[in-house]
CSV table of N, CA and C and ligand atoms in Angstrom, one decimal:
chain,number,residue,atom,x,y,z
A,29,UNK,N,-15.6,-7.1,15.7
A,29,UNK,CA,-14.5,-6.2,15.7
A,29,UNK,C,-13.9,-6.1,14.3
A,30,UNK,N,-13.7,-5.0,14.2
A,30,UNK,CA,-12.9,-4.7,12.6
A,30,UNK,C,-11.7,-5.0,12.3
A,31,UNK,N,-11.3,-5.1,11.3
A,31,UNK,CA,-10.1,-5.8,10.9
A,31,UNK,C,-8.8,-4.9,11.4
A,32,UNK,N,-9.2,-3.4,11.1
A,32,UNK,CA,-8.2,-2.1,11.7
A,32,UNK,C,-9.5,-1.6,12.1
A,33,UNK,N,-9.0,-1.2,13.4
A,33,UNK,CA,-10.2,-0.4,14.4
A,33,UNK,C,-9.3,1.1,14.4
A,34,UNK,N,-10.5,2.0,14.3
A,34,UNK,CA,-9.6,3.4,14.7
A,34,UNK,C,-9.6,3.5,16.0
A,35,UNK,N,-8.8,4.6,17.0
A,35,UNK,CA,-8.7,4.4,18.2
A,35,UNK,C,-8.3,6.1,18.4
A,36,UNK,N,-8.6,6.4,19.6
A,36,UNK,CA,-8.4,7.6,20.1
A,36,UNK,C,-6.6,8.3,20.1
A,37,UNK,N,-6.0,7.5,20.2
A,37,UNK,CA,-5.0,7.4,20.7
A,37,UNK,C,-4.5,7.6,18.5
A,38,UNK,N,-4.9,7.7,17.9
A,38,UNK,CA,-4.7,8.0,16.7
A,38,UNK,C,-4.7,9.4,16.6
A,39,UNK,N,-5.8,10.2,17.1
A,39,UNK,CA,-5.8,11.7,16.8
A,39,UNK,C,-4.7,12.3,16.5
A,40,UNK,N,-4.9,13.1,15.5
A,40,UNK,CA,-3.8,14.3,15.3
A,40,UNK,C,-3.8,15.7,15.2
A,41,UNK,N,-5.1,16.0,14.4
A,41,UNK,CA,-5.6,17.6,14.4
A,41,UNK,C,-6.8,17.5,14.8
A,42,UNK,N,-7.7,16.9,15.1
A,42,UNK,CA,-9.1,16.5,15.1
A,42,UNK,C,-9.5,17.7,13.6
A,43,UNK,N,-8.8,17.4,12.6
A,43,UNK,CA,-9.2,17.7,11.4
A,43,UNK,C,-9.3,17.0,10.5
A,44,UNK,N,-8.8,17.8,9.0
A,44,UNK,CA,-8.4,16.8,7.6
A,44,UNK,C,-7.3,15.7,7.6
A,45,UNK,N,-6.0,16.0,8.5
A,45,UNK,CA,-5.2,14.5,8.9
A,45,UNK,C,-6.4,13.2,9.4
A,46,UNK,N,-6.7,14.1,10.3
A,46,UNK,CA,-7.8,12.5,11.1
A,46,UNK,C,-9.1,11.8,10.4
A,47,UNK,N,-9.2,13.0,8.8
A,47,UNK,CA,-10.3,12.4,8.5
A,47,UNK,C,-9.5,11.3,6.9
A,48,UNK,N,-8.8,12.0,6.6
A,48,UNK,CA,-7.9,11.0,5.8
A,48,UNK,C,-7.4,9.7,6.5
A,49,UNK,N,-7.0,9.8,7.7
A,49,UNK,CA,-6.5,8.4,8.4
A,49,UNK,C,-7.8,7.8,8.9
A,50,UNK,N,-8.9,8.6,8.8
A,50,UNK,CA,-10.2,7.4,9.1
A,50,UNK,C,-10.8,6.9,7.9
A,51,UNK,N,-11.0,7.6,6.8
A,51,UNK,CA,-11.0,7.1,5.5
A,51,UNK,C,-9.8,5.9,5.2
A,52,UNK,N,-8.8,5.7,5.4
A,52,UNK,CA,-7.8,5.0,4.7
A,52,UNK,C,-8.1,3.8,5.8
A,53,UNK,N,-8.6,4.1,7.1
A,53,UNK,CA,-8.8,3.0,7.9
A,53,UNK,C,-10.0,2.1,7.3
A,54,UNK,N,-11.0,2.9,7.0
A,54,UNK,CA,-12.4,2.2,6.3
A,54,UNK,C,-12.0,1.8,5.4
A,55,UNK,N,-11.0,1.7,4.0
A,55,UNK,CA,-10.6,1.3,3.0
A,55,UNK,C,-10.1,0.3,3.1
A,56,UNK,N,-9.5,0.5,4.0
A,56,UNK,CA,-8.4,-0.9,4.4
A,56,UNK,C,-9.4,-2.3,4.6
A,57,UNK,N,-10.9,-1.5,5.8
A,57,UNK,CA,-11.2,-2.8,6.4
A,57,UNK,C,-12.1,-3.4,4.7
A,58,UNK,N,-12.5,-2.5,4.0
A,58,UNK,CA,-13.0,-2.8,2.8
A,58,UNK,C,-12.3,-4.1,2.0
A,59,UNK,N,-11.3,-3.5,1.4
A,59,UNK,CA,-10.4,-4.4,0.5
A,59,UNK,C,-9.7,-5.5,1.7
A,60,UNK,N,-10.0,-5.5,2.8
A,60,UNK,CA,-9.5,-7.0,3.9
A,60,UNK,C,-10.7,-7.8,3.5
A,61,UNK,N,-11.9,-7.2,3.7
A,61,UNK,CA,-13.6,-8.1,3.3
A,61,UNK,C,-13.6,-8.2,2.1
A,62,UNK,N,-13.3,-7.6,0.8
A,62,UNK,CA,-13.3,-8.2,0.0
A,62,UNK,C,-12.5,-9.2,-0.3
A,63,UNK,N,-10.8,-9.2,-0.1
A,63,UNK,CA,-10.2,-10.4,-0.2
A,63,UNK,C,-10.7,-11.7,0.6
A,64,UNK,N,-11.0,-11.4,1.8
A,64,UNK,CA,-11.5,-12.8,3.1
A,64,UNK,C,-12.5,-13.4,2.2
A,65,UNK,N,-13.4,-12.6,1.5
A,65,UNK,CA,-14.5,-13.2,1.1
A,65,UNK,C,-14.5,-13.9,-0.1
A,66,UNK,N,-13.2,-13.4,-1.2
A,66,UNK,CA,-13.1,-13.8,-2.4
A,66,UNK,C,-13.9,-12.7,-3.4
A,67,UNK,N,-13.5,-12.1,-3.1
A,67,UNK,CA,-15.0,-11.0,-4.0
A,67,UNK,C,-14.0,-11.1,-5.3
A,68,UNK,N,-14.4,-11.0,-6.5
A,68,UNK,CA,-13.7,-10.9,-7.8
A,68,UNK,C,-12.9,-9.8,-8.0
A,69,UNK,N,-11.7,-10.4,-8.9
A,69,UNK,CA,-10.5,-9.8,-9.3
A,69,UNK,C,-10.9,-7.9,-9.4
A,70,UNK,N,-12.0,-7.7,-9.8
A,70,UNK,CA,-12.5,-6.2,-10.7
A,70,UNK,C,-12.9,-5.6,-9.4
A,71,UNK,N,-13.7,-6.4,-8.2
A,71,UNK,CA,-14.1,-5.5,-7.0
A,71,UNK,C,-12.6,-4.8,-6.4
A,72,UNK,N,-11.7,-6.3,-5.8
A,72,UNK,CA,-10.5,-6.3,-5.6
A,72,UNK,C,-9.7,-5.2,-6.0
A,73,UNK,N,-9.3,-5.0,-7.4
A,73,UNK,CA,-8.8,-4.0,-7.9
A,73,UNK,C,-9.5,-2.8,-8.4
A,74,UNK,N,-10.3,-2.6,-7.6
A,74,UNK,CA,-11.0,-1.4,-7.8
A,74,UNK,C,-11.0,-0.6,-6.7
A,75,UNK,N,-11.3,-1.5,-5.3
A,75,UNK,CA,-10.6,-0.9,-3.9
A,75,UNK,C,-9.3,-1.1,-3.8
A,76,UNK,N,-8.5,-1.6,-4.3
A,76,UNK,CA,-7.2,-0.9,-4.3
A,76,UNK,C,-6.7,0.1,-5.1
A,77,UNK,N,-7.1,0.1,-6.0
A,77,UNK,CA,-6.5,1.2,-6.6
A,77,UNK,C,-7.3,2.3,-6.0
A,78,UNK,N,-8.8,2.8,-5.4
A,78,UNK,CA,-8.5,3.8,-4.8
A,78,UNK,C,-8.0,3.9,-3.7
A,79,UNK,N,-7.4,3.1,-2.6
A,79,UNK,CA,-6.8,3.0,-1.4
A,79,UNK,C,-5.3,3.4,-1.9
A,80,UNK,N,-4.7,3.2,-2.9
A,80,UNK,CA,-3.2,3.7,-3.2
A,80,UNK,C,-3.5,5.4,-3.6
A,81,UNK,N,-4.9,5.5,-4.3
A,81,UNK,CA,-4.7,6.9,-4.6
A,81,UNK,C,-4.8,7.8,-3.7
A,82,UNK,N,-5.6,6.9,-2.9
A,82,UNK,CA,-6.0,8.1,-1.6
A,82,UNK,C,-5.2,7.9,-0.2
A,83,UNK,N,-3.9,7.1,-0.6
A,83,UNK,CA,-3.0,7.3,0.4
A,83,UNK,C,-1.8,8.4,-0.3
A,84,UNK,N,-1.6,8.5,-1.4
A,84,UNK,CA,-0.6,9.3,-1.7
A,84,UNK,C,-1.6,10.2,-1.4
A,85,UNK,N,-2.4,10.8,-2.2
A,85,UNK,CA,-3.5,12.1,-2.0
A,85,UNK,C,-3.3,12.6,-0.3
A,86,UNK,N,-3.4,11.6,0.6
A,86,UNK,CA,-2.8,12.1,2.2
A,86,UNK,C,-1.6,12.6,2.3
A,87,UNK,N,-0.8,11.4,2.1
A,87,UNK,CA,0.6,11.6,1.9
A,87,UNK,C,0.9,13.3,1.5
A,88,UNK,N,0.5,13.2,0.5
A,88,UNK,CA,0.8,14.9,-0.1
A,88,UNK,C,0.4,16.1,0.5
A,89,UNK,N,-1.0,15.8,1.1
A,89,UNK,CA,-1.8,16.6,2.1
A,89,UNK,C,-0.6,17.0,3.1
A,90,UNK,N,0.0,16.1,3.8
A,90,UNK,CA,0.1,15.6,4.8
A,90,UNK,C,1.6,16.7,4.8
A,91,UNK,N,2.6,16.4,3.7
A,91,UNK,CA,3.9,16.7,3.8
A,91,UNK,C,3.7,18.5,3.4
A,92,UNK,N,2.8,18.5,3.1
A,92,UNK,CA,2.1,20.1,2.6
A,92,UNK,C,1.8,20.7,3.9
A,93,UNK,N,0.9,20.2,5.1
A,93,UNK,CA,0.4,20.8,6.0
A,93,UNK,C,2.1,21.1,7.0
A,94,UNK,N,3.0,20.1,6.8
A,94,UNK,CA,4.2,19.7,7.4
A,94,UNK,C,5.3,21.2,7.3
A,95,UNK,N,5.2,21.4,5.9
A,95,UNK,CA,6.0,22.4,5.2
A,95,UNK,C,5.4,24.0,5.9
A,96,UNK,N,3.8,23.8,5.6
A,96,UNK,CA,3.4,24.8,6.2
A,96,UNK,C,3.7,25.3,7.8
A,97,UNK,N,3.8,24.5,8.2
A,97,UNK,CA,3.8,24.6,10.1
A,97,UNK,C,5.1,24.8,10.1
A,98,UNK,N,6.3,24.7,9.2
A,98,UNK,CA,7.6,24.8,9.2
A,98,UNK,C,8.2,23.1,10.4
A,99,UNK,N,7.7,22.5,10.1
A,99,UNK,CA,8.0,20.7,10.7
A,99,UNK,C,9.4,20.7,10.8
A,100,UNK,N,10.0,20.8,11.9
A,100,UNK,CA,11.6,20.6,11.4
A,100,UNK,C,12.1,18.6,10.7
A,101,UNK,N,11.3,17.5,11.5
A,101,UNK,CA,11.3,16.6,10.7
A,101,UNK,C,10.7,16.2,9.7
A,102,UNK,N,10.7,17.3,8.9
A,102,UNK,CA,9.6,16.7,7.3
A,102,UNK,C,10.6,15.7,6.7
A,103,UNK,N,11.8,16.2,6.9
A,103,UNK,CA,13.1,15.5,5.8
A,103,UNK,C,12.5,13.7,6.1
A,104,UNK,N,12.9,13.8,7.3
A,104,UNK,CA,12.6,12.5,8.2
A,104,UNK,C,11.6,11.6,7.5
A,105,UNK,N,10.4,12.2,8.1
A,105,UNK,CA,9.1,11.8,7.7
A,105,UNK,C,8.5,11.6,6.1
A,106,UNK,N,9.6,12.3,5.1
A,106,UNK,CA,9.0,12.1,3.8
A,106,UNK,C,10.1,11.0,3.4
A,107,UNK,N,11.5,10.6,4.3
A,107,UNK,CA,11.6,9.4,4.0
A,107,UNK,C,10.7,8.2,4.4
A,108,UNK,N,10.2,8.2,5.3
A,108,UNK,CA,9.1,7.2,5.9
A,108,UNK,C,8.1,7.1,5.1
A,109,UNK,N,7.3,7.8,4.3
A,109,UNK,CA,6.6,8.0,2.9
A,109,UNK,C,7.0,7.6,1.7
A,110,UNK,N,8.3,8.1,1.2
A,110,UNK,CA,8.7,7.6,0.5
A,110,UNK,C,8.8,6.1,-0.1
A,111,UNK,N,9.6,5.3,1.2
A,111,UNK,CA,9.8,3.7,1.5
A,111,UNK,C,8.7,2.8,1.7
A,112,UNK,N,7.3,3.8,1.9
A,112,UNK,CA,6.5,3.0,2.0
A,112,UNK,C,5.4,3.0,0.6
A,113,UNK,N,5.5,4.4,-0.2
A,113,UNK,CA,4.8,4.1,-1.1
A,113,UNK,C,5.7,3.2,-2.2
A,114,UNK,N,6.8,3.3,-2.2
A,114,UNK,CA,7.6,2.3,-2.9
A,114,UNK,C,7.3,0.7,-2.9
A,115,UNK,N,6.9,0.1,-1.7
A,115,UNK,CA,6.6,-1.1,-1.6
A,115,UNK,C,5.0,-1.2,-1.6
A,116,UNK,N,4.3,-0.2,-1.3
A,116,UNK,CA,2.7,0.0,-2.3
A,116,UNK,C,3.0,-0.5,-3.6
A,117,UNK,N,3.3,0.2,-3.9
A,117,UNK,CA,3.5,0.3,-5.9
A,117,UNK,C,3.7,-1.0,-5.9
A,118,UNK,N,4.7,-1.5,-5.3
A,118,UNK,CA,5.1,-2.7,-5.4
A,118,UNK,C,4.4,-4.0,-5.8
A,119,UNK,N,3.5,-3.7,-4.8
A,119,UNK,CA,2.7,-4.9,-4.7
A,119,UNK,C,1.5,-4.4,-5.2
A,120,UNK,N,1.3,-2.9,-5.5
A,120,UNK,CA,0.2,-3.0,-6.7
A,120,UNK,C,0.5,-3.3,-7.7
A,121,UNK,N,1.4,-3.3,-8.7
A,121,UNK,CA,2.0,-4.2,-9.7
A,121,UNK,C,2.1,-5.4,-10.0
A,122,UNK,N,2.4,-5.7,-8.9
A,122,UNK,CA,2.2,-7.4,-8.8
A,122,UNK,C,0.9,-7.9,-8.6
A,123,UNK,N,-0.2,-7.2,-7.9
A,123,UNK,CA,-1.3,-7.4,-8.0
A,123,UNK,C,-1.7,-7.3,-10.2
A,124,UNK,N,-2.1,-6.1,-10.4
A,124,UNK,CA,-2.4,-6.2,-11.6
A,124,UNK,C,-1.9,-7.1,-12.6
A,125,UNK,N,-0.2,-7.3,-12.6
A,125,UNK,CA,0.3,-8.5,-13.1
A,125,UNK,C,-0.2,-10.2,-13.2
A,126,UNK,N,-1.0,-10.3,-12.5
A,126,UNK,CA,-2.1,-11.1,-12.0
A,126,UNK,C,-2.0,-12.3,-10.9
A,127,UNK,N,-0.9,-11.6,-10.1
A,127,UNK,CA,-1.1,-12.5,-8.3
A,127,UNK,C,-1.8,-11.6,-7.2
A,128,UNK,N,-2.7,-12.7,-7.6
A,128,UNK,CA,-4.1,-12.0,-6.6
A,128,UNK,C,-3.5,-13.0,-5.2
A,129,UNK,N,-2.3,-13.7,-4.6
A,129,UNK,CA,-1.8,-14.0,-3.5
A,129,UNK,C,-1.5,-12.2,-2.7
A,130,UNK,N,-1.3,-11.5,-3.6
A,130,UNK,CA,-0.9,-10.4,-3.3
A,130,UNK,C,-1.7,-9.2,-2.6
A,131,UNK,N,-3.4,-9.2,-2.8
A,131,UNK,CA,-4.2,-8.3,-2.0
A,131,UNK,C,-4.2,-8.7,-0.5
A,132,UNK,N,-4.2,-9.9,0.3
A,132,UNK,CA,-4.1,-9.6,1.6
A,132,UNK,C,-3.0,-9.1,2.1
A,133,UNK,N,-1.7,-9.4,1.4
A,133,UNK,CA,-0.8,-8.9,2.1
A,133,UNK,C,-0.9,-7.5,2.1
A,134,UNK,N,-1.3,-6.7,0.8
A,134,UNK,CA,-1.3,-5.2,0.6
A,134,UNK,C,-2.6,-4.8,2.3
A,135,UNK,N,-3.3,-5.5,2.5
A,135,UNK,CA,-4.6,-4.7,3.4
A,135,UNK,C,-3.3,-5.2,4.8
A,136,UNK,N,-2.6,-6.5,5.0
A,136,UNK,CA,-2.0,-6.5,5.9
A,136,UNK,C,-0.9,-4.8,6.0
A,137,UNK,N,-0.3,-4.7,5.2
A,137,UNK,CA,1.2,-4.1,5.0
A,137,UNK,C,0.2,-2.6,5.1
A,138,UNK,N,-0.8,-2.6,5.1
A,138,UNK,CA,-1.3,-0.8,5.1
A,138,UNK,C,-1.8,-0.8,6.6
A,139,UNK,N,-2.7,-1.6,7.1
A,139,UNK,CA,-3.0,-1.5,8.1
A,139,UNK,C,-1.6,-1.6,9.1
A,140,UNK,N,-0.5,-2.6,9.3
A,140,UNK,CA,0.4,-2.2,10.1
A,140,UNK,C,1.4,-1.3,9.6
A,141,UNK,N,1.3,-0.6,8.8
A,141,UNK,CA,2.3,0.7,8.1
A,141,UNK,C,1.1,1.7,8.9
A,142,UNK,N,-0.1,1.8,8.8
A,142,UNK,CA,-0.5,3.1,9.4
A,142,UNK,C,-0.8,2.5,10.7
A,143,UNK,N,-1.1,2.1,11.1
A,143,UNK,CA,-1.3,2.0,12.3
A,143,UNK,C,0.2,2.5,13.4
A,144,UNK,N,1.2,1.7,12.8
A,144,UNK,CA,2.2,2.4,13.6
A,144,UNK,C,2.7,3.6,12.8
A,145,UNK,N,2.9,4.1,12.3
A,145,UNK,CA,3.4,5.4,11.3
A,145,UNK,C,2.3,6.5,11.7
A,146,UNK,N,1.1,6.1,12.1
A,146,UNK,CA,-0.1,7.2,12.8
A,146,UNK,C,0.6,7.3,14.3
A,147,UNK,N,0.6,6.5,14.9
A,147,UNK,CA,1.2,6.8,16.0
A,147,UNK,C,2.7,7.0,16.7
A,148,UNK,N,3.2,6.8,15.9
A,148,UNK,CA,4.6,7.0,16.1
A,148,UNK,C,5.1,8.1,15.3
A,149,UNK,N,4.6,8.5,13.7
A,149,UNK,CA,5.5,9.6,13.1
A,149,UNK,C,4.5,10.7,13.5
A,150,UNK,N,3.0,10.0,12.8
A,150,UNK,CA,2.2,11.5,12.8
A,150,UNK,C,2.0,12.3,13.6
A,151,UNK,N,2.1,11.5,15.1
A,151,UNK,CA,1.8,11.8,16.2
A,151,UNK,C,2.6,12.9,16.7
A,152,UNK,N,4.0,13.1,16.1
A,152,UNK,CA,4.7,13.8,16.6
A,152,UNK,C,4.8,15.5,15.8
A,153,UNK,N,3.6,15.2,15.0
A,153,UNK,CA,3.2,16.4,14.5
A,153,UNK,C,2.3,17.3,15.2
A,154,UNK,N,1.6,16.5,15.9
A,154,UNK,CA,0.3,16.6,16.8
A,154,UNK,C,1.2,17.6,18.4
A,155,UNK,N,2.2,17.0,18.4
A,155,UNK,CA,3.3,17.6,19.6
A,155,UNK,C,3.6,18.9,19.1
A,156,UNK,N,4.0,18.6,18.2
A,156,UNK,CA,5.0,20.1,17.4
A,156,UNK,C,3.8,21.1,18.1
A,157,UNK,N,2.8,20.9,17.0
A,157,UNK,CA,1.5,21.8,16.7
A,157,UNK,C,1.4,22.3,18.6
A,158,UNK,N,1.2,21.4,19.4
A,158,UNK,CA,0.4,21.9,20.9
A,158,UNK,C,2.0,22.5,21.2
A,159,UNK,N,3.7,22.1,21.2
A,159,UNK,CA,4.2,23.1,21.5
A,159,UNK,C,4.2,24.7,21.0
A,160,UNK,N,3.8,24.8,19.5
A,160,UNK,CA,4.2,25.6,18.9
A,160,UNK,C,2.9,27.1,19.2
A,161,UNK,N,1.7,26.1,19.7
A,161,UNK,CA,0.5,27.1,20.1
A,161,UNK,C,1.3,27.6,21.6
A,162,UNK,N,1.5,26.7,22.7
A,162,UNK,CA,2.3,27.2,23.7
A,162,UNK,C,3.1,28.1,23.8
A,163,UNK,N,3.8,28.3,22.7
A,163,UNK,CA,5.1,29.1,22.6
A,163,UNK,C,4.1,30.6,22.0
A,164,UNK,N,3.0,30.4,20.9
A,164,UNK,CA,2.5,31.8,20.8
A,164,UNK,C,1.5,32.5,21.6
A,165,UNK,N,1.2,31.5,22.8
A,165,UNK,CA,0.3,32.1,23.7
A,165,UNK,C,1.5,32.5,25.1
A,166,UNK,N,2.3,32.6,24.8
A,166,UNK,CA,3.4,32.3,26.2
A,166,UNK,C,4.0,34.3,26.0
A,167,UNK,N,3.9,34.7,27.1
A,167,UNK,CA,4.1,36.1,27.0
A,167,UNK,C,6.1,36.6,26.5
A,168,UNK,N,6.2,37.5,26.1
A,168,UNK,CA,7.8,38.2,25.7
A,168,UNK,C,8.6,37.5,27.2
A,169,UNK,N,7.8,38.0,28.2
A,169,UNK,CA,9.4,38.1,29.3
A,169,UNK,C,9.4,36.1,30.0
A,170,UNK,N,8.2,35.5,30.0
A,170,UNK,CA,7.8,34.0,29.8
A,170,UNK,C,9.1,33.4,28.6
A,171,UNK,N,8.9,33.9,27.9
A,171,UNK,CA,10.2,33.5,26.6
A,171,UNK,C,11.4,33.4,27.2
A,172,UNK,N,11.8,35.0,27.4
A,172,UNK,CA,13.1,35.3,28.0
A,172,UNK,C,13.9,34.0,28.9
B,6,LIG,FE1,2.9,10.6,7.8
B,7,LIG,FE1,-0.6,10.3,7.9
C-alpha cells in the first residue's frame, strides 16, 4: 500500500484539477521513499523542490479555474492556500538550511494538507460546478 493512496472519493473535474492532485499524490509518495530510505541530501532536495513548484503551479491553476467559474468562496479557499504554502516555504527553508529532520515532516504535512483540503475544500468546487450545470440545463419557468 502507498504511503498516500489516491481514492475515488478525491475526484473533482475528472480533469486538469484531478490530474494535478494525482501528480502531487505520486510526488509525495516519491520524496516519503526517498526520505524512508535515506536517499541523499541532492535526490531529497531535488523531489522537493519540484513538489513545492508543482503545488503552487496547481494552486494557481486552481484559484484561476475558481475565478473563472465565478467561485463565490475563492476568498475563503485562497486563504486555505495561502497558510499552507506559507508553512511549505517554511520548512523548505529549513530543509535547504541544512535539517534534513525536516523532509519527512514536509511528505507528512502535504499528504495530510491534501488529502483533507482535496476533500473538504476542493470538493466543494466539484458541487458548485454540478449545481451550476443544473441551473443551465433547468428551463426559464423551472427557475421561476
Ligand atoms: Fe484548493
Ligand atoms: Fe487542489
Amino acid at each position: 500500500m502507498a504511503y498516500f493512496e489516491w481514492a475515488s472519493d478525491m475526484e473533482i473535474d475528472q480533469g486538469p484539477i484531478d490530474q494535478d492532485h494525482q501528480t502531487l499524490v505520486r510526488q509525495v509518495n516519491e520524496l516519503h521513499t526517498a526520505t524512508s530510505e535515506g536517499r541523499g541530501q541532492e535526490v531529497v532536495a531535488r523531489l522537493l523542490d519540484e513538489l513545492v513548484r508543482d503545488t503552487l503551479e496547481h494552486i494557481r491553476r486552481e484559484e484561476h479555474y475558481m475565478e473563472t467559474l465565478g467561485y463565490p468562496q475563492l476568498a475563503q479557499h485562497r486563504a486555505g492556500h495561502d497558510s499552507f504554502v506559507a508553512d511549505l516555504r517554511g520548512l523548505q527553508e529549513k530543509y535547504h538550511a541544512g535539517s534534513i529532520t525536516v523532509a519527512p515532516r514536509l511528505s507528512t504535512l502535504l499528504r495530510d494538507w491534501l488529502s483533507l483540503h482535496i476533500r473538504r475544500y476542493d470538493k466543494d468546487i466539484a458541487v458548485f460546478l454540478r449545481q451550476k450545470k443544473r441551473e443551465a440545463t433547468r428551463t426559464p419557468r423551472q427557475r421561476a
